[in-house]
mmCIF file of C-alpha atoms and ligand atoms in Angstrom:
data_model
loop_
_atom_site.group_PDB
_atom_site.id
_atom_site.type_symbol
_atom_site.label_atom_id
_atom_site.label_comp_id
_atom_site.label_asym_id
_atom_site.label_seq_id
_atom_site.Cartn_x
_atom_site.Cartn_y
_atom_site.Cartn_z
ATOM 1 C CA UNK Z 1 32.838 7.690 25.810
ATOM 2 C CA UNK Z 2 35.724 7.316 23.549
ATOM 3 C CA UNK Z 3 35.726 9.378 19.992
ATOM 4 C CA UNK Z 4 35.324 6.151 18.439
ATOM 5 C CA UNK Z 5 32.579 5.385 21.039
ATOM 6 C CA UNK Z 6 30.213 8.148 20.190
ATOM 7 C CA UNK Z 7 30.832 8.077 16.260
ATOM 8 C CA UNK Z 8 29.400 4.750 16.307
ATOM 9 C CA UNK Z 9 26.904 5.712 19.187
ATOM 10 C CA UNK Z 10 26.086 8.445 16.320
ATOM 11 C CA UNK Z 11 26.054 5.920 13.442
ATOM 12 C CA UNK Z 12 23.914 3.210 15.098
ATOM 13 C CA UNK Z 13 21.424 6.285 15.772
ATOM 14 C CA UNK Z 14 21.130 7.286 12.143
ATOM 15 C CA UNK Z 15 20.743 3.720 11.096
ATOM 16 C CA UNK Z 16 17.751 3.419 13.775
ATOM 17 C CA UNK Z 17 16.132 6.273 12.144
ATOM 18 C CA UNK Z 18 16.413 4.964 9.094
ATOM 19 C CA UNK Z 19 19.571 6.743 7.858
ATOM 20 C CA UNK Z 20 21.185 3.693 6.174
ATOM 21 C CA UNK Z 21 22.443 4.600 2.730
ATOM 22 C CA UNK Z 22 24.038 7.935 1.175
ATOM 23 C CA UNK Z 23 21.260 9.239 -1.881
ATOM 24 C CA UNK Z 24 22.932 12.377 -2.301
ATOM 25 C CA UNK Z 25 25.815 14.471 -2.156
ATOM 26 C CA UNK Z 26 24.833 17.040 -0.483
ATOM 27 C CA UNK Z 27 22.761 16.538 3.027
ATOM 28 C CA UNK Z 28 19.326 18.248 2.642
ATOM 29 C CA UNK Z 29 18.243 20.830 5.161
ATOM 30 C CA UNK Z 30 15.295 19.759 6.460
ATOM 31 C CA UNK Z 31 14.281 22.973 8.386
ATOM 32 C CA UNK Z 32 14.736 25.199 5.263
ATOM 33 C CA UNK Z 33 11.348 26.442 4.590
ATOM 34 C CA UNK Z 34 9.425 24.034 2.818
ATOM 35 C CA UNK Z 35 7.796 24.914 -1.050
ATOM 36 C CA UNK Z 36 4.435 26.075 -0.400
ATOM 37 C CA UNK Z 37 1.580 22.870 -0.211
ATOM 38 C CA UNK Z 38 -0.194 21.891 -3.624
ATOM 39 C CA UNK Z 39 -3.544 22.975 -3.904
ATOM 40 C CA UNK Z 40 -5.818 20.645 -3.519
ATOM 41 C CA UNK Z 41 -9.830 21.465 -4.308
ATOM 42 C CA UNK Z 42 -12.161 22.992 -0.868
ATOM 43 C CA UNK Z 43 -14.223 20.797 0.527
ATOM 44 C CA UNK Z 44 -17.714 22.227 1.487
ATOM 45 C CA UNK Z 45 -17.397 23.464 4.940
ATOM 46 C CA UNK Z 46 -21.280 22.834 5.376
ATOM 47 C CA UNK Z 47 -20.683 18.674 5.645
ATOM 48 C CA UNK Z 48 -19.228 18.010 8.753
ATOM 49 C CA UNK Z 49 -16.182 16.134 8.338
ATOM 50 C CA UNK Z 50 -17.912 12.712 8.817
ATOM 51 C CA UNK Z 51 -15.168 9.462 10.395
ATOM 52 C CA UNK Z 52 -14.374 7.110 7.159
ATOM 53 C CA UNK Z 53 -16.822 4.941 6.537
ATOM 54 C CA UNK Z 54 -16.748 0.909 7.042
ATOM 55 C CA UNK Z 55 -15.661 -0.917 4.662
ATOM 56 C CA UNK Z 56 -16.928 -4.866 4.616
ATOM 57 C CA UNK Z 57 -14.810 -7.633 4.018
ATOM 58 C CA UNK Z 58 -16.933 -10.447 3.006
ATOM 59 C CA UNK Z 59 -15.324 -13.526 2.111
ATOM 60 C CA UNK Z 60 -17.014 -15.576 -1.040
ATOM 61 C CA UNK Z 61 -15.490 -18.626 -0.119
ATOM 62 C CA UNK Z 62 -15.031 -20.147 2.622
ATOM 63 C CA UNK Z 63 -18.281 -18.041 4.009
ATOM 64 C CA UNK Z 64 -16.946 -15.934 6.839
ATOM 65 C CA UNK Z 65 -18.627 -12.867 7.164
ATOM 66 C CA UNK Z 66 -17.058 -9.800 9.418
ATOM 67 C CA UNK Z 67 -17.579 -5.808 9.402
ATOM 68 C CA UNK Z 68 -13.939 -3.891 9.550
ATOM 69 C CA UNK Z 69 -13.459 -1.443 12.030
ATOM 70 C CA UNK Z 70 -12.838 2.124 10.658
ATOM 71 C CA UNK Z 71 -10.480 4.231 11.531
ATOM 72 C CA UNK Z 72 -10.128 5.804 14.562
ATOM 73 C CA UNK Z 73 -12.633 8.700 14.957
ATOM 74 C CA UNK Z 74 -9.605 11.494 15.742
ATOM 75 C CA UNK Z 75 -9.087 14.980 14.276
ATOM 76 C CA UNK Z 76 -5.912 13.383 11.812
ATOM 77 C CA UNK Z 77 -8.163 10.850 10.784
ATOM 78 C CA UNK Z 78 -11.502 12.812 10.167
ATOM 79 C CA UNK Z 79 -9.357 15.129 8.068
ATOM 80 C CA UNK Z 80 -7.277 12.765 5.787
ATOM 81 C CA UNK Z 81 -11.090 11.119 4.922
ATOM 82 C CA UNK Z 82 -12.024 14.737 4.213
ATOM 83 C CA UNK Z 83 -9.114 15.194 1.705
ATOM 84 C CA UNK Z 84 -8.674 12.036 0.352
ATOM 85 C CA UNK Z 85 -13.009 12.013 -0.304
ATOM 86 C CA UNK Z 86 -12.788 15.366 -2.192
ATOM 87 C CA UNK Z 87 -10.250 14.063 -4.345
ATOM 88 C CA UNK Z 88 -11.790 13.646 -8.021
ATOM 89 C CA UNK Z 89 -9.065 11.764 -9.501
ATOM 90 C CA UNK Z 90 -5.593 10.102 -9.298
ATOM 91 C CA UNK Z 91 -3.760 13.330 -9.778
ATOM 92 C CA UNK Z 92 -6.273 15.005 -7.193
ATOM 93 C CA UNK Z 93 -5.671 12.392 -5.343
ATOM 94 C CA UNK Z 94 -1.870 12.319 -5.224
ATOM 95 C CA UNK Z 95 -1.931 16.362 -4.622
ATOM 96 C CA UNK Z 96 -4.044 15.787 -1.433
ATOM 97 C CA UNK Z 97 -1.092 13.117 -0.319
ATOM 98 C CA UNK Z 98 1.774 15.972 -1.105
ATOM 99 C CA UNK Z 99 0.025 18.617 1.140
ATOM 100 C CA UNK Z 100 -1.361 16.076 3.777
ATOM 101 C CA UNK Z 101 0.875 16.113 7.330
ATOM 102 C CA UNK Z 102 -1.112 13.514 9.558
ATOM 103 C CA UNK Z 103 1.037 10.726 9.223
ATOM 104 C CA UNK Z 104 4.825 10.619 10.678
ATOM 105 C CA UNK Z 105 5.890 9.093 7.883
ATOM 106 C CA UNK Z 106 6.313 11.678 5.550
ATOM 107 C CA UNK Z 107 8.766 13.478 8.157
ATOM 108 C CA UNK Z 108 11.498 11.149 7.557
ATOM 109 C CA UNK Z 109 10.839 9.731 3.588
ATOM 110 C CA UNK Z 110 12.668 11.103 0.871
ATOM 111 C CA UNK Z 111 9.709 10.812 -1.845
ATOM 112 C CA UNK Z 112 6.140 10.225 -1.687
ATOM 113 C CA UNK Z 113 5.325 6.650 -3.293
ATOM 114 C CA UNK Z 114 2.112 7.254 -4.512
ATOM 115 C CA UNK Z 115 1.404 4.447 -7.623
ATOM 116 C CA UNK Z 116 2.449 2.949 -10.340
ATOM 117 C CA UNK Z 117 1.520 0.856 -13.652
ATOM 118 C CA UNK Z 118 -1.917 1.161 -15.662
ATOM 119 C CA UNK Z 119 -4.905 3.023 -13.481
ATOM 120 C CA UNK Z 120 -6.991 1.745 -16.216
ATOM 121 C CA UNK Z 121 -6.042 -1.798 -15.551
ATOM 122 C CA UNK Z 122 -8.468 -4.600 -14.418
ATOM 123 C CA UNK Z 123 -6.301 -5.756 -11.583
ATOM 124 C CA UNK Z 124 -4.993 -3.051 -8.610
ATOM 125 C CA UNK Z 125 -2.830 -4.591 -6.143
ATOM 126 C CA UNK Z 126 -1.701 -3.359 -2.507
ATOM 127 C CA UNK Z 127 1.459 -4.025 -0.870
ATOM 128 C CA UNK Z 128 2.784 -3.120 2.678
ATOM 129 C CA UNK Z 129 4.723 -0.391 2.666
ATOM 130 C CA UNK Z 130 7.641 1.408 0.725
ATOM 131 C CA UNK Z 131 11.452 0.570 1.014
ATOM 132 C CA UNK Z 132 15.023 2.021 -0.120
ATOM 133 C CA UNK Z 133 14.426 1.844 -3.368
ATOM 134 C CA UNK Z 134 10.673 2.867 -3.908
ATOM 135 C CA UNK Z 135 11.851 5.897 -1.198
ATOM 136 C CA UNK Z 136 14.674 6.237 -3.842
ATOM 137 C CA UNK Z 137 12.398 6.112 -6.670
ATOM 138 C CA UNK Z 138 9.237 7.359 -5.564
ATOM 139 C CA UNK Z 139 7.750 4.178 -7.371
ATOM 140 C CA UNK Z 140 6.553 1.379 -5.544
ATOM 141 C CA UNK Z 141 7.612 -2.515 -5.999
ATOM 142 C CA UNK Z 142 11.031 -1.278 -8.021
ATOM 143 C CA UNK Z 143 13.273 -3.257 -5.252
ATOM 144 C CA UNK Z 144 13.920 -6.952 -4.901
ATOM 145 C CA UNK Z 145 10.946 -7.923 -3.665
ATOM 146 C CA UNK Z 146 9.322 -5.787 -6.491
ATOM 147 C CA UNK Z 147 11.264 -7.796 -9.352
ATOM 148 C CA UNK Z 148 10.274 -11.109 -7.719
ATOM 149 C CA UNK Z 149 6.609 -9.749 -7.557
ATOM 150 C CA UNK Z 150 6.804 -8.479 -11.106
ATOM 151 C CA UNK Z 151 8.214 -12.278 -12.706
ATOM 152 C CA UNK Z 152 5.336 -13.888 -10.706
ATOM 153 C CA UNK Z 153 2.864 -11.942 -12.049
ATOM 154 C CA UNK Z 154 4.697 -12.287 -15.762
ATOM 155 C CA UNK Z 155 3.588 -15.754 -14.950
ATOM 156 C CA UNK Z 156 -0.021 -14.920 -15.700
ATOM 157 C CA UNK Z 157 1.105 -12.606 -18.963
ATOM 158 C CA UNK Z 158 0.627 -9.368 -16.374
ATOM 159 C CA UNK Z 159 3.047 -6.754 -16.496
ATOM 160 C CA UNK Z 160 2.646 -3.239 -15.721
ATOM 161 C CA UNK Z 161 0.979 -1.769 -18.409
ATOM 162 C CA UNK Z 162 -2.151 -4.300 -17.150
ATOM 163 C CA UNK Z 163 -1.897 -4.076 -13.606
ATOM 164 C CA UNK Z 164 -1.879 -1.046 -10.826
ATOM 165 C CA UNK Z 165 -0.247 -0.896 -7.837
ATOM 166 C CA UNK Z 166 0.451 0.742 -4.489
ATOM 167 C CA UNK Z 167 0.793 0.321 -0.878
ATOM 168 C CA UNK Z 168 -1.206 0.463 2.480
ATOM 169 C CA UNK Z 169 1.249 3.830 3.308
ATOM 170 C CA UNK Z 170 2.417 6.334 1.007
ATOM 171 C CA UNK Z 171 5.807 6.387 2.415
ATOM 172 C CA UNK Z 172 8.858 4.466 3.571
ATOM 173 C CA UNK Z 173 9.082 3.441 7.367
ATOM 174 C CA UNK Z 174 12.495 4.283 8.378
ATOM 175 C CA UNK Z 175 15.118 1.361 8.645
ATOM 176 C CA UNK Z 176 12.066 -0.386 6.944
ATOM 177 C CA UNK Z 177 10.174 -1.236 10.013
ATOM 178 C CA UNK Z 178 6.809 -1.850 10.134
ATOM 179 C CA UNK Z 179 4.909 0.624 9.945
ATOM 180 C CA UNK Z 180 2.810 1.682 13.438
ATOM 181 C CA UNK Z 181 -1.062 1.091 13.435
ATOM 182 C CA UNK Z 182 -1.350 5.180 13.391
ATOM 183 C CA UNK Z 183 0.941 5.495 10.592
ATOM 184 C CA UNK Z 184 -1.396 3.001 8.927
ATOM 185 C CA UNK Z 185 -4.659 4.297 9.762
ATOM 186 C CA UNK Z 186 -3.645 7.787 8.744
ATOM 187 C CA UNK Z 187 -2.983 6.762 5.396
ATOM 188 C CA UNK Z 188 -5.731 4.463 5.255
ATOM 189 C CA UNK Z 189 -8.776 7.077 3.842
ATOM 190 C CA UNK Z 190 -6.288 7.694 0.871
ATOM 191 C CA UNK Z 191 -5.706 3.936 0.257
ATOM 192 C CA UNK Z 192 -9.561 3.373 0.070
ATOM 193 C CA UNK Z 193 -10.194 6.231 -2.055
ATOM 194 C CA UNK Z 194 -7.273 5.213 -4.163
ATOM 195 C CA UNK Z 195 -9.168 1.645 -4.912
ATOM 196 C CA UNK Z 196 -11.942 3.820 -5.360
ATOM 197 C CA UNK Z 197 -10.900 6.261 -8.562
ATOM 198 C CA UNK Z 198 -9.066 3.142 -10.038
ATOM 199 C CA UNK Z 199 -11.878 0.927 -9.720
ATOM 200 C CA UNK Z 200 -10.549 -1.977 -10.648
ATOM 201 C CA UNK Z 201 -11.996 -5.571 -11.784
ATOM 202 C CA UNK Z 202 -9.895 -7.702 -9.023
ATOM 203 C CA UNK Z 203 -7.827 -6.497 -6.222
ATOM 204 C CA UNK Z 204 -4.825 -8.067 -4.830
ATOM 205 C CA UNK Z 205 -3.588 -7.613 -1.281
ATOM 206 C CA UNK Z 206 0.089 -8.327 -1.130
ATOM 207 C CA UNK Z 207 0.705 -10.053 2.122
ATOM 208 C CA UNK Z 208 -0.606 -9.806 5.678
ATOM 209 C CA UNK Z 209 -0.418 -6.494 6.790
ATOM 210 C CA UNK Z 210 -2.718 -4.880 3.810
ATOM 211 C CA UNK Z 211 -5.103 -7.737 4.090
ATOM 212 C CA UNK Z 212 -5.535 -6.548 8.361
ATOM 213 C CA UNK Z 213 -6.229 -3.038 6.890
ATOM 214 C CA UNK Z 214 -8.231 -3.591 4.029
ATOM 215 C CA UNK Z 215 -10.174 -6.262 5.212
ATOM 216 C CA UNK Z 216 -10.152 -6.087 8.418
ATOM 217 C CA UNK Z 217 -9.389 -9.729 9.003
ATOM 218 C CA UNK Z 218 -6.895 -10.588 11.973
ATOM 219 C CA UNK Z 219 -6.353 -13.860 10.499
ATOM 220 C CA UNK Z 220 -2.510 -14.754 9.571
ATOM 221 C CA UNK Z 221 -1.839 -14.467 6.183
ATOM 222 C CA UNK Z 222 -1.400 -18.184 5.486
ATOM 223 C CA UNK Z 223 -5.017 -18.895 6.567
ATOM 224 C CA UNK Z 224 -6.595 -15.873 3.839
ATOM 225 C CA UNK Z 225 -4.285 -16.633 1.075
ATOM 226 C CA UNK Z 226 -5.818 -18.796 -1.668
ATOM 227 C CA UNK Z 227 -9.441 -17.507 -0.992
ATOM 228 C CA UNK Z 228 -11.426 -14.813 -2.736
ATOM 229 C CA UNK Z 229 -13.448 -11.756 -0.469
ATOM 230 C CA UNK Z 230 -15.756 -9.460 -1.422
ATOM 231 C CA UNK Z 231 -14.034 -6.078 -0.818
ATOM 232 C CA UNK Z 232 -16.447 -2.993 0.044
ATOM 233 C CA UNK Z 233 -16.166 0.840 0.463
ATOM 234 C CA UNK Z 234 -19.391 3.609 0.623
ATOM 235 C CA UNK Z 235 -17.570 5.366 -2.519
ATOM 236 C CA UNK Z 236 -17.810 1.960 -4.677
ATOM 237 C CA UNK Z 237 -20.629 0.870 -7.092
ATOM 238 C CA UNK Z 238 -19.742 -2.615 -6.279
ATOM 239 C CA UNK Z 239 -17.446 -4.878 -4.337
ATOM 240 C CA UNK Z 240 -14.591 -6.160 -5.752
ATOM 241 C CA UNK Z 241 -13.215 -9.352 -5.497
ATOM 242 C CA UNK Z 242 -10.110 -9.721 -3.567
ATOM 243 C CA UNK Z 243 -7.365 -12.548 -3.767
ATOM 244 C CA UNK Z 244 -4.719 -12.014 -0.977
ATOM 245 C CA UNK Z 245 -1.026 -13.295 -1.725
ATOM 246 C CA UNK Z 246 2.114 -13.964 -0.173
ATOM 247 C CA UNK Z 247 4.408 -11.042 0.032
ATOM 248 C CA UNK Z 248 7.544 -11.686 -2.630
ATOM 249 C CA UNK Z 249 9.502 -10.630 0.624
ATOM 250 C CA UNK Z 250 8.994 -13.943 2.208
ATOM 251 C CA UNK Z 251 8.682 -15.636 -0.865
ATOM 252 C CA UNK Z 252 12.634 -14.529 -1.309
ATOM 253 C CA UNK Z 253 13.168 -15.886 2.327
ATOM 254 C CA UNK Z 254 11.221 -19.044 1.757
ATOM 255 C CA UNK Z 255 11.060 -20.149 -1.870
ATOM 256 C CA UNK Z 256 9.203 -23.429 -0.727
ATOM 257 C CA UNK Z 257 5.885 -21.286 -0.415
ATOM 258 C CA UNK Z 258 6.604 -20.636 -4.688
ATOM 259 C CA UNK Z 259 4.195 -23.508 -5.078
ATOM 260 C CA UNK Z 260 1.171 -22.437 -2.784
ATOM 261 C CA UNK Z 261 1.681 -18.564 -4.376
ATOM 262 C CA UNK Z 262 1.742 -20.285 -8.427
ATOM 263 C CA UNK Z 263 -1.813 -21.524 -7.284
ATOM 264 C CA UNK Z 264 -2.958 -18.217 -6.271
ATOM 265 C CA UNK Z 265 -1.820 -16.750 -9.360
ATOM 266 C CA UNK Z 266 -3.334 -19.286 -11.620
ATOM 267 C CA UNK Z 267 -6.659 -18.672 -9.359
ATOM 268 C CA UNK Z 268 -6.272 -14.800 -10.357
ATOM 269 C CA UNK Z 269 -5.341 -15.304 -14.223
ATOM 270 C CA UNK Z 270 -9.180 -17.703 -14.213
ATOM 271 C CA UNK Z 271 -10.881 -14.496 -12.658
ATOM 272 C CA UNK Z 272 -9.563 -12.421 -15.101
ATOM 273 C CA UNK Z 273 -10.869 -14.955 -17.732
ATOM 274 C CA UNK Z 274 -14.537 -14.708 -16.914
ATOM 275 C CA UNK Z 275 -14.635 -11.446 -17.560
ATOM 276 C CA UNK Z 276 -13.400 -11.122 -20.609
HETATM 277 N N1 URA W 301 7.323 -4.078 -0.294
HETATM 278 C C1 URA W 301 6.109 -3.508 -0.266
HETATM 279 O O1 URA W 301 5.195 -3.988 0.386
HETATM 280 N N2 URA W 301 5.917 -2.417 -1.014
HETATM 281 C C2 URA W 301 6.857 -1.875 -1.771
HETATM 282 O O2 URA W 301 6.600 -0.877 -2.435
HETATM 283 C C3 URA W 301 8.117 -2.511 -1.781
HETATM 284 C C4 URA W 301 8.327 -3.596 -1.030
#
């Protein structure tokens, strides 16, 4: 192979791992020793670690009615429900994340993207998964599709200081591919404890892939859009209702869908009416 050959052999490998854009001026070492783990509070040994539990998607309207599967059973899994279930509170919460190692990941992100907005707000919403500029910022939503997502909900007189969100993983997929079912499931204890400690009035899944994990549907997007579900987890008092939206991703590739998406919204700002 030519010298020109392999540098762009060794170029097209960095951008399949993900290694698309310069963030710093000096490279980090990755296999300098890393700063020891934050604490995060014991769990009683005495419980066995028990698998997650199920969480039930029931759909108010139109009635569809079907149990999610939990998460696979495995050592990774039994101990991110173990961590993220001991977790008392966001901060606890977040902690358990920084010293947690079960999903892949965290190997290649630059920043853990944990939250942001009000916890205290009556409306939590959950995206897909982090890109360049949530890795970047450690923030979720603070990209493109992020500003599109934050003028739509504007349209209902939300910003962030009355809304929460986050994301079905914790950290960016390199070269922003999806990220694998394991990846998903191994950050899926902390996402359900997350909705948990927030506890919020109405939850919003943003696009397909967090409505598949959260409730469990295999339906397309387009088909669960527009309808409210009952969303359930063992740690909640009470299910929450749960509008799923199109993802401000595709809503950038295909403005057309605007229209269907204003609907939604407007369905979301009535909710928030009645309980006022
Ligand atoms: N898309 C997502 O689903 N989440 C983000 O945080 C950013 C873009």
């Amino acid at each position: 192979m030519t010298s020109t050959g392999s540098t762009l052999a060794a170029l097209r490998w960095y951008v399949d791992m993900g290694v698309d854009e310069a963030v710093g001026e000096v490279a980090p070492d990755w296999l300098a020793p890393r700063p020891a783990a934050a604490k995060i509070p014991a769990v009683p040994s005495a419980s066995p670690a028990a698998p997650p539990p199920a969480v039930f998607a029931v759909p108010t309207a139109p009635a569809r009615t079907r149990a999610m599967s939990a998460p696979a059973a495995i050592p990774a899994a039994q101990d991110a429900h173990r961590l993220a279930q001991a977790a008392r509170d966001l901060a606890e919460l977040q902690d358990a994340l920084r010293a947690f190692d079960g999903c892949q990941l965290k190997q290649t992100a630059t920043n853990l993207v944990f939250g942001d907005g009000n916890p205290k707000a009556k409306v939590m919403l959950v995206g897909e998964a982090p890109g360049a500029d949530e890795d970047r910022q450690g923030k979720p939503f603070v990209g493109v599709s992020g500003q599109l997502l934050d003028r739509m909900l504007a349209w209902i007189g939300l910003d962030r200081s009355a809304f929460y969100i986050t994301n079905q993983v914790y950290w960016r997929p390199p070269g922003n591919r999806k990220p694998t079912d394991a990846e998903v499931a191994s950050c899926q204890p902390f996402v359900m404890r997350h909705i948990e400690l927030v506890l919020p009035e109405v939850l919003v899944l943003v696009g397909g892939a967090a409505t598949r994990t959260l409730l469990g549907r295999a339906d397309g997007v387009m088909k669960l859009r527009g309808h409210w579900f009952d969303y359930a987890s063992a740690g909640l008092p009470r299910p929450i209702p749960t509008m799923v939206i199109l993802h401000p991703a595709f809503l950038l590739r295909t403005p057309s869908f605007k229209r269907e998406t204003w609907r939604d919204l407007l369905a979301i700002e009535q909710r928030l009416k009645t309980l006022h």
